[in-house]
Structure formats: C-alpha cells, structure tokens
Short mmCIF file of C-alpha atoms and ligand atoms in Angstrom, two decimals:
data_model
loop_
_atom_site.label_atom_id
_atom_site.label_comp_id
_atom_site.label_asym_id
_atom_site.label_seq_id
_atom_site.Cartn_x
_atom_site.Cartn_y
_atom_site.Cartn_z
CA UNK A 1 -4.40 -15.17 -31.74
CA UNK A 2 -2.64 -15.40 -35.27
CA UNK A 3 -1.01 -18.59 -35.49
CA UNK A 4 0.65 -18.50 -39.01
CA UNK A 5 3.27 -21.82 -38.59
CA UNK A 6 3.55 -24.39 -36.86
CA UNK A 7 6.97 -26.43 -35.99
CA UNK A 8 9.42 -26.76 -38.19
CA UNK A 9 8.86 -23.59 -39.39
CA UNK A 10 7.99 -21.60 -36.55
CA UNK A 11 10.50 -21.45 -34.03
CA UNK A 12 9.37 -19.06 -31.37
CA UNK A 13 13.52 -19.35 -29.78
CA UNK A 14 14.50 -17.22 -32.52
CA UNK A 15 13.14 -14.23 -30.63
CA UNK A 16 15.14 -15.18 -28.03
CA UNK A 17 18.54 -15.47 -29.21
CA UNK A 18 20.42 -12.46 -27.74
CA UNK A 19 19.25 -10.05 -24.85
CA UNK A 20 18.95 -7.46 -27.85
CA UNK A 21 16.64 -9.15 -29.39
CA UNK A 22 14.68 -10.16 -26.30
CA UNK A 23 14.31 -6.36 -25.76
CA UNK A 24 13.00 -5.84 -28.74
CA UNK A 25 10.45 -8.44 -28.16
CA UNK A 26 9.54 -7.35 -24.46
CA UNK A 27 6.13 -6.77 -23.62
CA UNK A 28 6.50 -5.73 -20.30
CA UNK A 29 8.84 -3.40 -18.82
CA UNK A 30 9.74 -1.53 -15.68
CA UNK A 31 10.40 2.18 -14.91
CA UNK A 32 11.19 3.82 -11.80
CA UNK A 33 7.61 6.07 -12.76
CA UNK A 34 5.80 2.37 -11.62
CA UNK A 35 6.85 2.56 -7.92
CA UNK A 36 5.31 3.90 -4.63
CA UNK A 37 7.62 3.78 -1.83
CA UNK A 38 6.29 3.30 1.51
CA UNK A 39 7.73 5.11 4.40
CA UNK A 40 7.80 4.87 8.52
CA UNK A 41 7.49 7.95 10.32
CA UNK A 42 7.90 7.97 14.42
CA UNK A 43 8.38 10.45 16.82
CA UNK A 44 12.29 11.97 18.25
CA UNK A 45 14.78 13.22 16.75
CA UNK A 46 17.58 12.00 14.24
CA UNK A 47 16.10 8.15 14.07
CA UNK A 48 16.71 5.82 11.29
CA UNK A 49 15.36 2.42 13.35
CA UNK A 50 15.89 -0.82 11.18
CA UNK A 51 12.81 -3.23 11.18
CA UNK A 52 14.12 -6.25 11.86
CA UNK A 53 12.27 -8.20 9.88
CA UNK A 54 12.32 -6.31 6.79
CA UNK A 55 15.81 -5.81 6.46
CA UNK A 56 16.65 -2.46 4.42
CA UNK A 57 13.38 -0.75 5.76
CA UNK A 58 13.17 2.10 8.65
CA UNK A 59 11.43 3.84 10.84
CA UNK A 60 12.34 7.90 10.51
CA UNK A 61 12.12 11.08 12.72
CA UNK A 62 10.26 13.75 10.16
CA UNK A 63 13.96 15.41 10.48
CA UNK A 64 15.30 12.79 8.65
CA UNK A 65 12.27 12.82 5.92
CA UNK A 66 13.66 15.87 3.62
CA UNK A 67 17.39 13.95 2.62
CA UNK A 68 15.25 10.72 2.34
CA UNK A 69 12.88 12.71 0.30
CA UNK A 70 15.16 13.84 -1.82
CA UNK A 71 16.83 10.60 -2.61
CA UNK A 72 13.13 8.60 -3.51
CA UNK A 73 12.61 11.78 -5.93
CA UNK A 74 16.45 11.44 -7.36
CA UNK A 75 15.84 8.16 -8.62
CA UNK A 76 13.14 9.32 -10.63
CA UNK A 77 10.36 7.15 -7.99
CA UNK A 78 7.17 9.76 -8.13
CA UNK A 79 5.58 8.91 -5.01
CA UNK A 80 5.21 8.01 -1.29
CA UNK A 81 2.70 6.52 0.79
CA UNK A 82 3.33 6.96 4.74
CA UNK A 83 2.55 5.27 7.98
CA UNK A 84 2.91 6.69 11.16
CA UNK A 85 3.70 5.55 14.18
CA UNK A 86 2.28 7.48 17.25
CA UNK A 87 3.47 8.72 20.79
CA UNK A 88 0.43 7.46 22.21
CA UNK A 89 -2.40 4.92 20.68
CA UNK A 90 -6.11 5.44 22.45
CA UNK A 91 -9.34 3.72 21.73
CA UNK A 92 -10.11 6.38 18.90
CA UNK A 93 -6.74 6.53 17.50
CA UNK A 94 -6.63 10.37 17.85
CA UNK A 95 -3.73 11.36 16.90
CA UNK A 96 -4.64 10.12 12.88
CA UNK A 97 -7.10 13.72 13.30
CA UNK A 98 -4.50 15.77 14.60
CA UNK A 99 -2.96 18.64 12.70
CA UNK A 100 0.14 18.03 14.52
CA UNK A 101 -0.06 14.04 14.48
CA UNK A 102 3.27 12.13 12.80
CA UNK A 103 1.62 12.00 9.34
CA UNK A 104 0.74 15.60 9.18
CA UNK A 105 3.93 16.29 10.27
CA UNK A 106 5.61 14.36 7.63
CA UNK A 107 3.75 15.54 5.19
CA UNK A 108 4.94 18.89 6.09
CA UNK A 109 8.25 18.17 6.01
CA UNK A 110 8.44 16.32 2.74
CA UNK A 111 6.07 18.88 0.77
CA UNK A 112 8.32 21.39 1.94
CA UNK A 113 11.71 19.66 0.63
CA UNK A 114 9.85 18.10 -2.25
CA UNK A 115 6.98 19.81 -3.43
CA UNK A 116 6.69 17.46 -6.39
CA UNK A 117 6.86 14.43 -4.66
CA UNK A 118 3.40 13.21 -4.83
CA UNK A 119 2.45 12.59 -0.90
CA UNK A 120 -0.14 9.80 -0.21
CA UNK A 121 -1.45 9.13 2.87
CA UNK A 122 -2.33 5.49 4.56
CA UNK A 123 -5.46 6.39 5.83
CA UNK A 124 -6.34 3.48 8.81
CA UNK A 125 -6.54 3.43 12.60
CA UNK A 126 -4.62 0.54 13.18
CA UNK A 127 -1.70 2.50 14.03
CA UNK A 128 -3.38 4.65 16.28
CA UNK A 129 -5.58 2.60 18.41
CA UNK A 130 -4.54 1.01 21.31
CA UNK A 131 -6.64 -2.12 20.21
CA UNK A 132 -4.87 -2.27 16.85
CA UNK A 133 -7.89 -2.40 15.02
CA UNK A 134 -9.05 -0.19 12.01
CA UNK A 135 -11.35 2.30 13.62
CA UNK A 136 -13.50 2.26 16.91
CA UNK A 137 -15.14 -1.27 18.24
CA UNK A 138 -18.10 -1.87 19.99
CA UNK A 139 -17.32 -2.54 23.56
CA UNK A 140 -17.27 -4.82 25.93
CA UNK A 141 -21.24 -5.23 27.65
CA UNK A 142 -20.72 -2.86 30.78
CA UNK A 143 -19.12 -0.37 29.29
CA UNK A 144 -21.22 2.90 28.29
CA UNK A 145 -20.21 3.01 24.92
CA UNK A 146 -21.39 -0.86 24.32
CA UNK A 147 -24.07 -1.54 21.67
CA UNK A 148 -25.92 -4.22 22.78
CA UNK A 149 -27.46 -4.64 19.25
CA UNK A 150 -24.35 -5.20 17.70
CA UNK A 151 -21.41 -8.26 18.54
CA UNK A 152 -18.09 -6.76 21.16
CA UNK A 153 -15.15 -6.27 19.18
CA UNK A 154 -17.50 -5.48 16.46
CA UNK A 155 -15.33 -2.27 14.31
CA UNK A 156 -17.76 -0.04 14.44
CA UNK A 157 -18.63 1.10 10.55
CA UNK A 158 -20.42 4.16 10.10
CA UNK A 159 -19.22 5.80 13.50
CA UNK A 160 -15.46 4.88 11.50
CA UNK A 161 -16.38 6.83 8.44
CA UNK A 162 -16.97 10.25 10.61
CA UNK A 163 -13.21 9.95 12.03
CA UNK A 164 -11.89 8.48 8.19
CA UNK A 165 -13.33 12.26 6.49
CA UNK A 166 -12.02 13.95 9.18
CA UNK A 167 -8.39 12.59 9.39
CA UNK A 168 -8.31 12.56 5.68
CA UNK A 169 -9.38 16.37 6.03
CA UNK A 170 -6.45 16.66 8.33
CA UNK A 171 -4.30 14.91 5.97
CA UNK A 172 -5.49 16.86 3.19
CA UNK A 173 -4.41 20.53 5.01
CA UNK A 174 -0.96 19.47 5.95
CA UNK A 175 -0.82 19.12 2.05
CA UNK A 176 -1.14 14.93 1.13
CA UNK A 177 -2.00 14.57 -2.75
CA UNK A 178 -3.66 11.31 -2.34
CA UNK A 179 -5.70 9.80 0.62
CA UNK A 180 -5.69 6.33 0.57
CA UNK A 181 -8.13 4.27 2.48
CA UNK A 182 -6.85 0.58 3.49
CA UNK A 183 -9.27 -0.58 6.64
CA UNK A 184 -11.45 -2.27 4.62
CA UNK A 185 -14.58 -0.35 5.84
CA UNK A 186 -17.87 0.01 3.81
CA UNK A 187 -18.41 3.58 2.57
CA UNK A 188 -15.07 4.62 3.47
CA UNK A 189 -14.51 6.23 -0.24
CA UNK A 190 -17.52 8.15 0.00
CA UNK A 191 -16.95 9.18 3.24
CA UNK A 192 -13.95 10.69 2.59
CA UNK A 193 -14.52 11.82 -0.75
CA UNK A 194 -17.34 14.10 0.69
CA UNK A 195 -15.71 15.31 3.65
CA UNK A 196 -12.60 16.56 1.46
CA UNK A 197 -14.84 17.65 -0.84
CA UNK A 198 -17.06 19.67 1.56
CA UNK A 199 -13.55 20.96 2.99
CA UNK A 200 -12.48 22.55 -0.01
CA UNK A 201 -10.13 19.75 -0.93
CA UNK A 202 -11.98 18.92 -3.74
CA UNK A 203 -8.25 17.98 -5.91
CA UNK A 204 -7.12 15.76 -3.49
CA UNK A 205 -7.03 12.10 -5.02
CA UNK A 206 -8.62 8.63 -3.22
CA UNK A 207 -6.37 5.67 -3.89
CA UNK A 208 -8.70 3.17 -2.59
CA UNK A 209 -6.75 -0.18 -1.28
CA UNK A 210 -10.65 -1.55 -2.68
CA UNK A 211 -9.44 -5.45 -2.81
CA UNK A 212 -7.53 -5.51 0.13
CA UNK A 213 -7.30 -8.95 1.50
CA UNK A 214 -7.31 -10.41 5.46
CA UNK A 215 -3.74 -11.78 4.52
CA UNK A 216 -1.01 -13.10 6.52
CA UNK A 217 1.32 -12.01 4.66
CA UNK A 218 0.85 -8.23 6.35
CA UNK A 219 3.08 -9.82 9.52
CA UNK A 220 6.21 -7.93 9.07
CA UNK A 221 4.38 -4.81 8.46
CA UNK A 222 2.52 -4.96 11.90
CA UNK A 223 6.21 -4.98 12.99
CA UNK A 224 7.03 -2.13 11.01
CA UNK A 225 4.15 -0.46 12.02
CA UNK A 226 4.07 -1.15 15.52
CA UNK A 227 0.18 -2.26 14.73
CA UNK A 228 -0.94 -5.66 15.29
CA UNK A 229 -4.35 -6.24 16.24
CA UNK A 230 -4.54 -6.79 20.31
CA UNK A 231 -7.54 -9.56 19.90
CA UNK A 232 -8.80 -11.10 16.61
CA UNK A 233 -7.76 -10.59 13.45
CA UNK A 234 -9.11 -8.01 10.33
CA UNK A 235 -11.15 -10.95 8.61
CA UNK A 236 -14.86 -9.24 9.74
CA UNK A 237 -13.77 -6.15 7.63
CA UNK A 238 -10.72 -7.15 5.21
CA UNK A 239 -11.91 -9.84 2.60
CA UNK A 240 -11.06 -13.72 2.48
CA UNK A 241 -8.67 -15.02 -0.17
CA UNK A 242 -10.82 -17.15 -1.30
CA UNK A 243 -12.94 -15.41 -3.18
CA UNK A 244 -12.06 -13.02 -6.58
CA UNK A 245 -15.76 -12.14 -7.76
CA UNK A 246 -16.07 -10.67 -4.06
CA UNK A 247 -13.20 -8.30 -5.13
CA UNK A 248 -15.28 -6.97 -8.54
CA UNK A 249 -17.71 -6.00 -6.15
CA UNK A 250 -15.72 -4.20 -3.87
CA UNK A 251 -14.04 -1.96 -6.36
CA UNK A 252 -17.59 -1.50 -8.21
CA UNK A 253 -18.73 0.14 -4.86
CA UNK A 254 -15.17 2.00 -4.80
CA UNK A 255 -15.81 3.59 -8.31
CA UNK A 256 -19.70 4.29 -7.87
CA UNK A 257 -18.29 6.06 -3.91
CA UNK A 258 -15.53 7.95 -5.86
CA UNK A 259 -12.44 6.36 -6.44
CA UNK A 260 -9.63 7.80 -8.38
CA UNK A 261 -7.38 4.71 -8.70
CA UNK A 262 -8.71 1.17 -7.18
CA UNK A 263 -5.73 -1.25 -5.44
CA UNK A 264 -5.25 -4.71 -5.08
CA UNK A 265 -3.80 -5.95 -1.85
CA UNK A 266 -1.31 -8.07 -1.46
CA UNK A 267 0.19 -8.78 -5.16
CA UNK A 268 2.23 -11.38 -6.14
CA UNK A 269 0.01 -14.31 -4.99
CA UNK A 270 -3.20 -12.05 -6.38
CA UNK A 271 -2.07 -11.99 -9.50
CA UNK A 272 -5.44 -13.32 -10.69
CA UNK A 273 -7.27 -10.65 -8.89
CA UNK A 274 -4.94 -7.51 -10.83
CA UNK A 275 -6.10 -9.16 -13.85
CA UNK A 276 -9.72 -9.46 -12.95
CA UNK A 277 -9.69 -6.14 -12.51
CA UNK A 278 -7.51 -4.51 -15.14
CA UNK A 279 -9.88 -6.21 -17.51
CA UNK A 280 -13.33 -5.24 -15.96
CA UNK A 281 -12.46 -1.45 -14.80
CA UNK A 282 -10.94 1.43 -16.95
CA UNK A 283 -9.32 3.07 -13.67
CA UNK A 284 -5.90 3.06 -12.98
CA UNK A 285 -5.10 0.11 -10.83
CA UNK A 286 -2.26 0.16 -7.83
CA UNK A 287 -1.38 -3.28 -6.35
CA UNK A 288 0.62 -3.28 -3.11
CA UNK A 289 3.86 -6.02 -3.02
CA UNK A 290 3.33 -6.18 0.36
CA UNK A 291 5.96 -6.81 3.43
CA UNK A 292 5.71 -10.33 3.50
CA UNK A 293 6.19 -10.44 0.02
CA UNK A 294 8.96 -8.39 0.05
CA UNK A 295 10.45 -10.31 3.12
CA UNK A 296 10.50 -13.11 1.95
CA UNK A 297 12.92 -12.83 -1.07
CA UNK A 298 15.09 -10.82 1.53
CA UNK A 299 15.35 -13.80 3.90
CA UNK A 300 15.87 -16.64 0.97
CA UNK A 301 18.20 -14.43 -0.35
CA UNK A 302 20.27 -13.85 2.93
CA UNK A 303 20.20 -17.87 3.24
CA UNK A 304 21.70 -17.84 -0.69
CA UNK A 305 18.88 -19.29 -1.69
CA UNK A 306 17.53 -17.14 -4.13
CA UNK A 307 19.17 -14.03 -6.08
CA UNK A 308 17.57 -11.27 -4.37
CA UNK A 309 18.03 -8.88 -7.76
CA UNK A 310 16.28 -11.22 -10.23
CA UNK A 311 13.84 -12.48 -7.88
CA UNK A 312 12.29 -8.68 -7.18
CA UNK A 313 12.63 -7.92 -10.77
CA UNK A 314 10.72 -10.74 -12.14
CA UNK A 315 7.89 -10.35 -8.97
CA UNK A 316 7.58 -6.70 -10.39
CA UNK A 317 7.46 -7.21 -13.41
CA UNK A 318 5.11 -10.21 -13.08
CA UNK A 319 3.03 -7.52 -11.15
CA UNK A 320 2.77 -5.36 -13.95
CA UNK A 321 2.55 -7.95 -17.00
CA UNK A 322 -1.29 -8.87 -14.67
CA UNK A 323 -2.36 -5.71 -15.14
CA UNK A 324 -1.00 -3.09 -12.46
CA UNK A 325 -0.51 0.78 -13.48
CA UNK A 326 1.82 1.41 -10.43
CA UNK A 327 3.39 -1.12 -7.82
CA UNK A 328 3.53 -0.27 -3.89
CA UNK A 329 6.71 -1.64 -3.18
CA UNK A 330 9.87 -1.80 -0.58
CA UNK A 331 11.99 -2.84 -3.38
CA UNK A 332 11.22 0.53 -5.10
CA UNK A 333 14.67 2.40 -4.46
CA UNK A 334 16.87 -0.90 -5.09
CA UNK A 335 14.83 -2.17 -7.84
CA UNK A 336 15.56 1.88 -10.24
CA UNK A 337 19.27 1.18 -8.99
CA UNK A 338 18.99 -2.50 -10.03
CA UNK A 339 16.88 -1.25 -13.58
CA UNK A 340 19.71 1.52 -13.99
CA UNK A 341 22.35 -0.85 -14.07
C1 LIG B 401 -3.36 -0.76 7.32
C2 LIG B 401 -2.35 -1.31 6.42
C3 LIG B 401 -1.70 -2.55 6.51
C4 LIG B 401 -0.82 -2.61 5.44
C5 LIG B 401 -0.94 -1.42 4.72
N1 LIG B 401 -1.91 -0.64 5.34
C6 LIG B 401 -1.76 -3.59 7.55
C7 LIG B 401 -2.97 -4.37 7.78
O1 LIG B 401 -3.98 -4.25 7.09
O2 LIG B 401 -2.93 -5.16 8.73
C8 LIG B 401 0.08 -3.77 5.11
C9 LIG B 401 1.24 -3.45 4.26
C10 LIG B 401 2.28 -4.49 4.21
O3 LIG B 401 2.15 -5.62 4.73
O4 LIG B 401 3.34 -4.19 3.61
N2 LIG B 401 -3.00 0.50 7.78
#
C-alpha cells in the first residue's frame, strides 16, 4: 500500500465528487455475464406458480421454459441452474435418474429454444426423496435395508455417489453443460466426474457447491422447492458456519476429485469464506445469494424499509468485490434491468 500524503494534502473525497468520477474510480463492477439464474420446473401444463415467500420467483411447466428461456438469454444473463420438482418423491428419489424426469425434461426444452444458454443442473436428492434428504438413509432397525453398523437416518455416502454419477449421466444426455453437486456428500465430484467421464461426457463441466453451509437461510427455498427435510436437518453432511478453514479443505478435496469451478454457499453473510478462497485457489469461484438472502431485501422492502434496487445492487456487488467470478442469484433478471438503467 502506497501511502504518498497524508491530510491536508490528501483528500481521498476528491475521487468522489461526481458519479463520473466515482466511475472512473470503481473497482468493482457488475455485468449481466456475472449472474446464474435459478429456475423451478414442475409437472402440468401452462403453470407459472408464485412462491409465496419469494415474491417474483416461480415454479414453471417445461412449456413455459422456451419464452422464459429466451428472456434470461435477452438480457444478456449466460446461464441457468434448475431444480425440479417431481410427480412423485420415493426413498431413492428416482425420478433425479430418469431420462424423462422434470430436469431432463427441462433441459430439453431449453437446449432446444436456447442452445447457447449454458444449462446447469442442481444435482441433489432432496427434491426427490420422500424423506427430503440428500440421497438414501440408513433405515430404521427392522427394516431390511438397515445397517446396523451405521446410526438410522444416517445419509448413506458411498451408496449416494452410485445414484449422483448416474443422474448426472442422465442429466448429461438430455444435454446439461454443467452438473452441479450441492448435497454436501464426500466424493461426490469424483463420483460424478468419472461416471460422465466413463459415459462419454467427458466436456460436461462440475460446478461443485464445495463450501456449502447447513444454513437457515435455505428456508424459502425448501418452499420453492417443495424439499424440506421430513426429520433432522442437513448438519451431518452440509458444514457448520462456524468454521472457514473447514471450507479450504472442502474445496481442496473438490479440486484434487475434479472440479471445474468451486462455490460458496450462502453469500452475503460468507463473505469471508469467498475471500478465503479466491485467495488460496486459482479456479473460478461461484457463490450462491441464496433465497433467504434474497427474501429478505424483498420483504424489508415491501414494508418500505429498505430500497429494494440499491440494496441488491450493493449485496452483489459486495459479492463480487470478496472475490466471486459469477453470482447465483434471484435478483439476476431485475438486477441487468436495474444495471441497464
Ligand atoms: C439442494 C439445494 C438447496 C439449495 C440449493 N440446492 C437446499 C438445501 O441444501 O437445503 C438452496 C438454495 C437457496 O436457498 O436459494 N438441492
């Protein structure tokens, strides 16, 4: 740090006397090339559902995915990530592995409307199991499937990684650029990044959600999602907020398993961790403003509380200025209209 002046002859407010100047001066800015917009897809036909508690957000029939499509790509945002919701949730969460699950569907549909929309794909069970939980769990003692060796509820790694290559395999055909794996399970980059391989997909990309934390600020996405867990919560496989250097080690694994670009999970109050990161690894790093985040400033704002506009902006850009290369966000579409303006 060159300091050449001190007071009265350095005066650091002359650099911020007019918003021209302050743009000269930024160190930090936005484009709509930063955002990942994540999108709902359910079963039926013509549905736009509001969540309710993430006001501007939906839940869409893959009929409604190519005009939606469309619009992400118009404003110049380069990517999606979907979640889908399915007709029917079992103890394996099936439908994730089949070809004609929601997801593969979507991906379908967009690809086909958008071929260079860049596709990723949540890859997780919680959606699909009827437990809510991110992959299979040991069973109750009793049932056939229990292992005695290991505690009930227990999610169930290695047995996991099988169904994570395979879905992602599935995911991979219907045409997804990017598999991204968010439940928090050890091995789940390598396990995918062999099975795609092995399957010929050997240019598909793994976003890995690597420091993904047991947050409560995910509770408007379960909504969204339809995907809260039916006992417990994720804290045996997602990792506590209390600890950062836990995080180095986590993507460390990620980028000796594979990883093509490692994300932090939530953002704005991980700001610390995106740093951490940025600084110790040379791969592009994703960090995911997630739904509580993002409802939040929607309900202050509805109260008039807080200016919805500036509020996102500075979160975003906050999110960047730590260190992110690209920012998962619900604000996405606004924010490009809000940055065009
Ligand atoms: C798991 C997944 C979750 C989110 C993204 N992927 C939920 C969870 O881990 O419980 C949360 C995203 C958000 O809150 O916006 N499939």
């Amino acid at each position: 740090m060159t300091v050449i002046a001190s007071f009265p002859t350095a005066r650091p407010r002359r650099l911020r006397l007019s918003a021209t100047i302050r743009r000269m001066v930024r160190e930090t800015t936005l484009t709509p090339a930063d955002f990942i917009y994540p999108l709902f897809v359910r079963h039926g036909r013509d549905v736009q559902r509001p969540v309710s508690s993430m006001p501007g957000v939906y839940q869409w029939s893959v009929d409604r995915l190519p005009a939606e499509a469309e619009s992400i790509a118009r404003l110049g945002i380069p990517a999606v990530i979907l979640f889908g919701i399915p007709a029917r949730k079992d103890p394996t969460g099936s439908e994730n592995y089949d070809p004609n699950g929601i997801v593969p569907q979507a991906i379908r549909a967009i690809k086909a409307a958008v071929p260079e929309l860049i596709v990723i794909s949540d890859m997780c069970f919680c959606e699909y199991t009827d437990h809510g939980h991110c992959g299979l769990i040991n069973p109750g003692p009793g049932h056939e499937d229990h292992i005695a060796t290991l505690p009930e509820g227990y999610l169930l790694n290695d047995p996991t990684l099988e169904l994570l290559g395979r879905a992602s395999v599935v995911h991979a055909e219907a045409g997804a650029d990017i598999i991204a794996p968010s439940g928090m399970l050890d091995g789940m980059v390598g396990a995918i990044r062999k099975a795609l391989d092995e399957a010929g997909f050997t240019h598909v990309a793994i976003m890995s959600y690597a420091a993904k934390y047991a947050s409560s600020f995910y509770g408007p996405f379960r909504d969204a999602a339809e995907s809260p867990p039916a006992f417990g919560d994720r804290s045996q496989y997602q990792m506590d907020p209390a600890n950062a250097r836990e995080a180095l080690k986590e993507c460390a694994l990620d980028v000796m398993e594979g990883a093509d670009i490692l994300m932090v999970k939530p953002a704005l109050p991980y700001l610390d961790i995106i740093r951490a990161v940025r600084e110790r690894f040379d791969l592009p790093i994703a960090a995911y403003q997630v739904s509580g985040e993002y409802s939040m400033i929607k309900a202050a704002a509805a109260n008039g509380w807080l200016d919805e506009r500036r509020v996102a902006l500075e979160a975003l850009t906050a999110i960047k200025r730590a260190g992110a290369d690209m920012i998962l966000t619900y604000f996405a579409k606004d924010a490009v209209k809000w940055l065009q303006e």
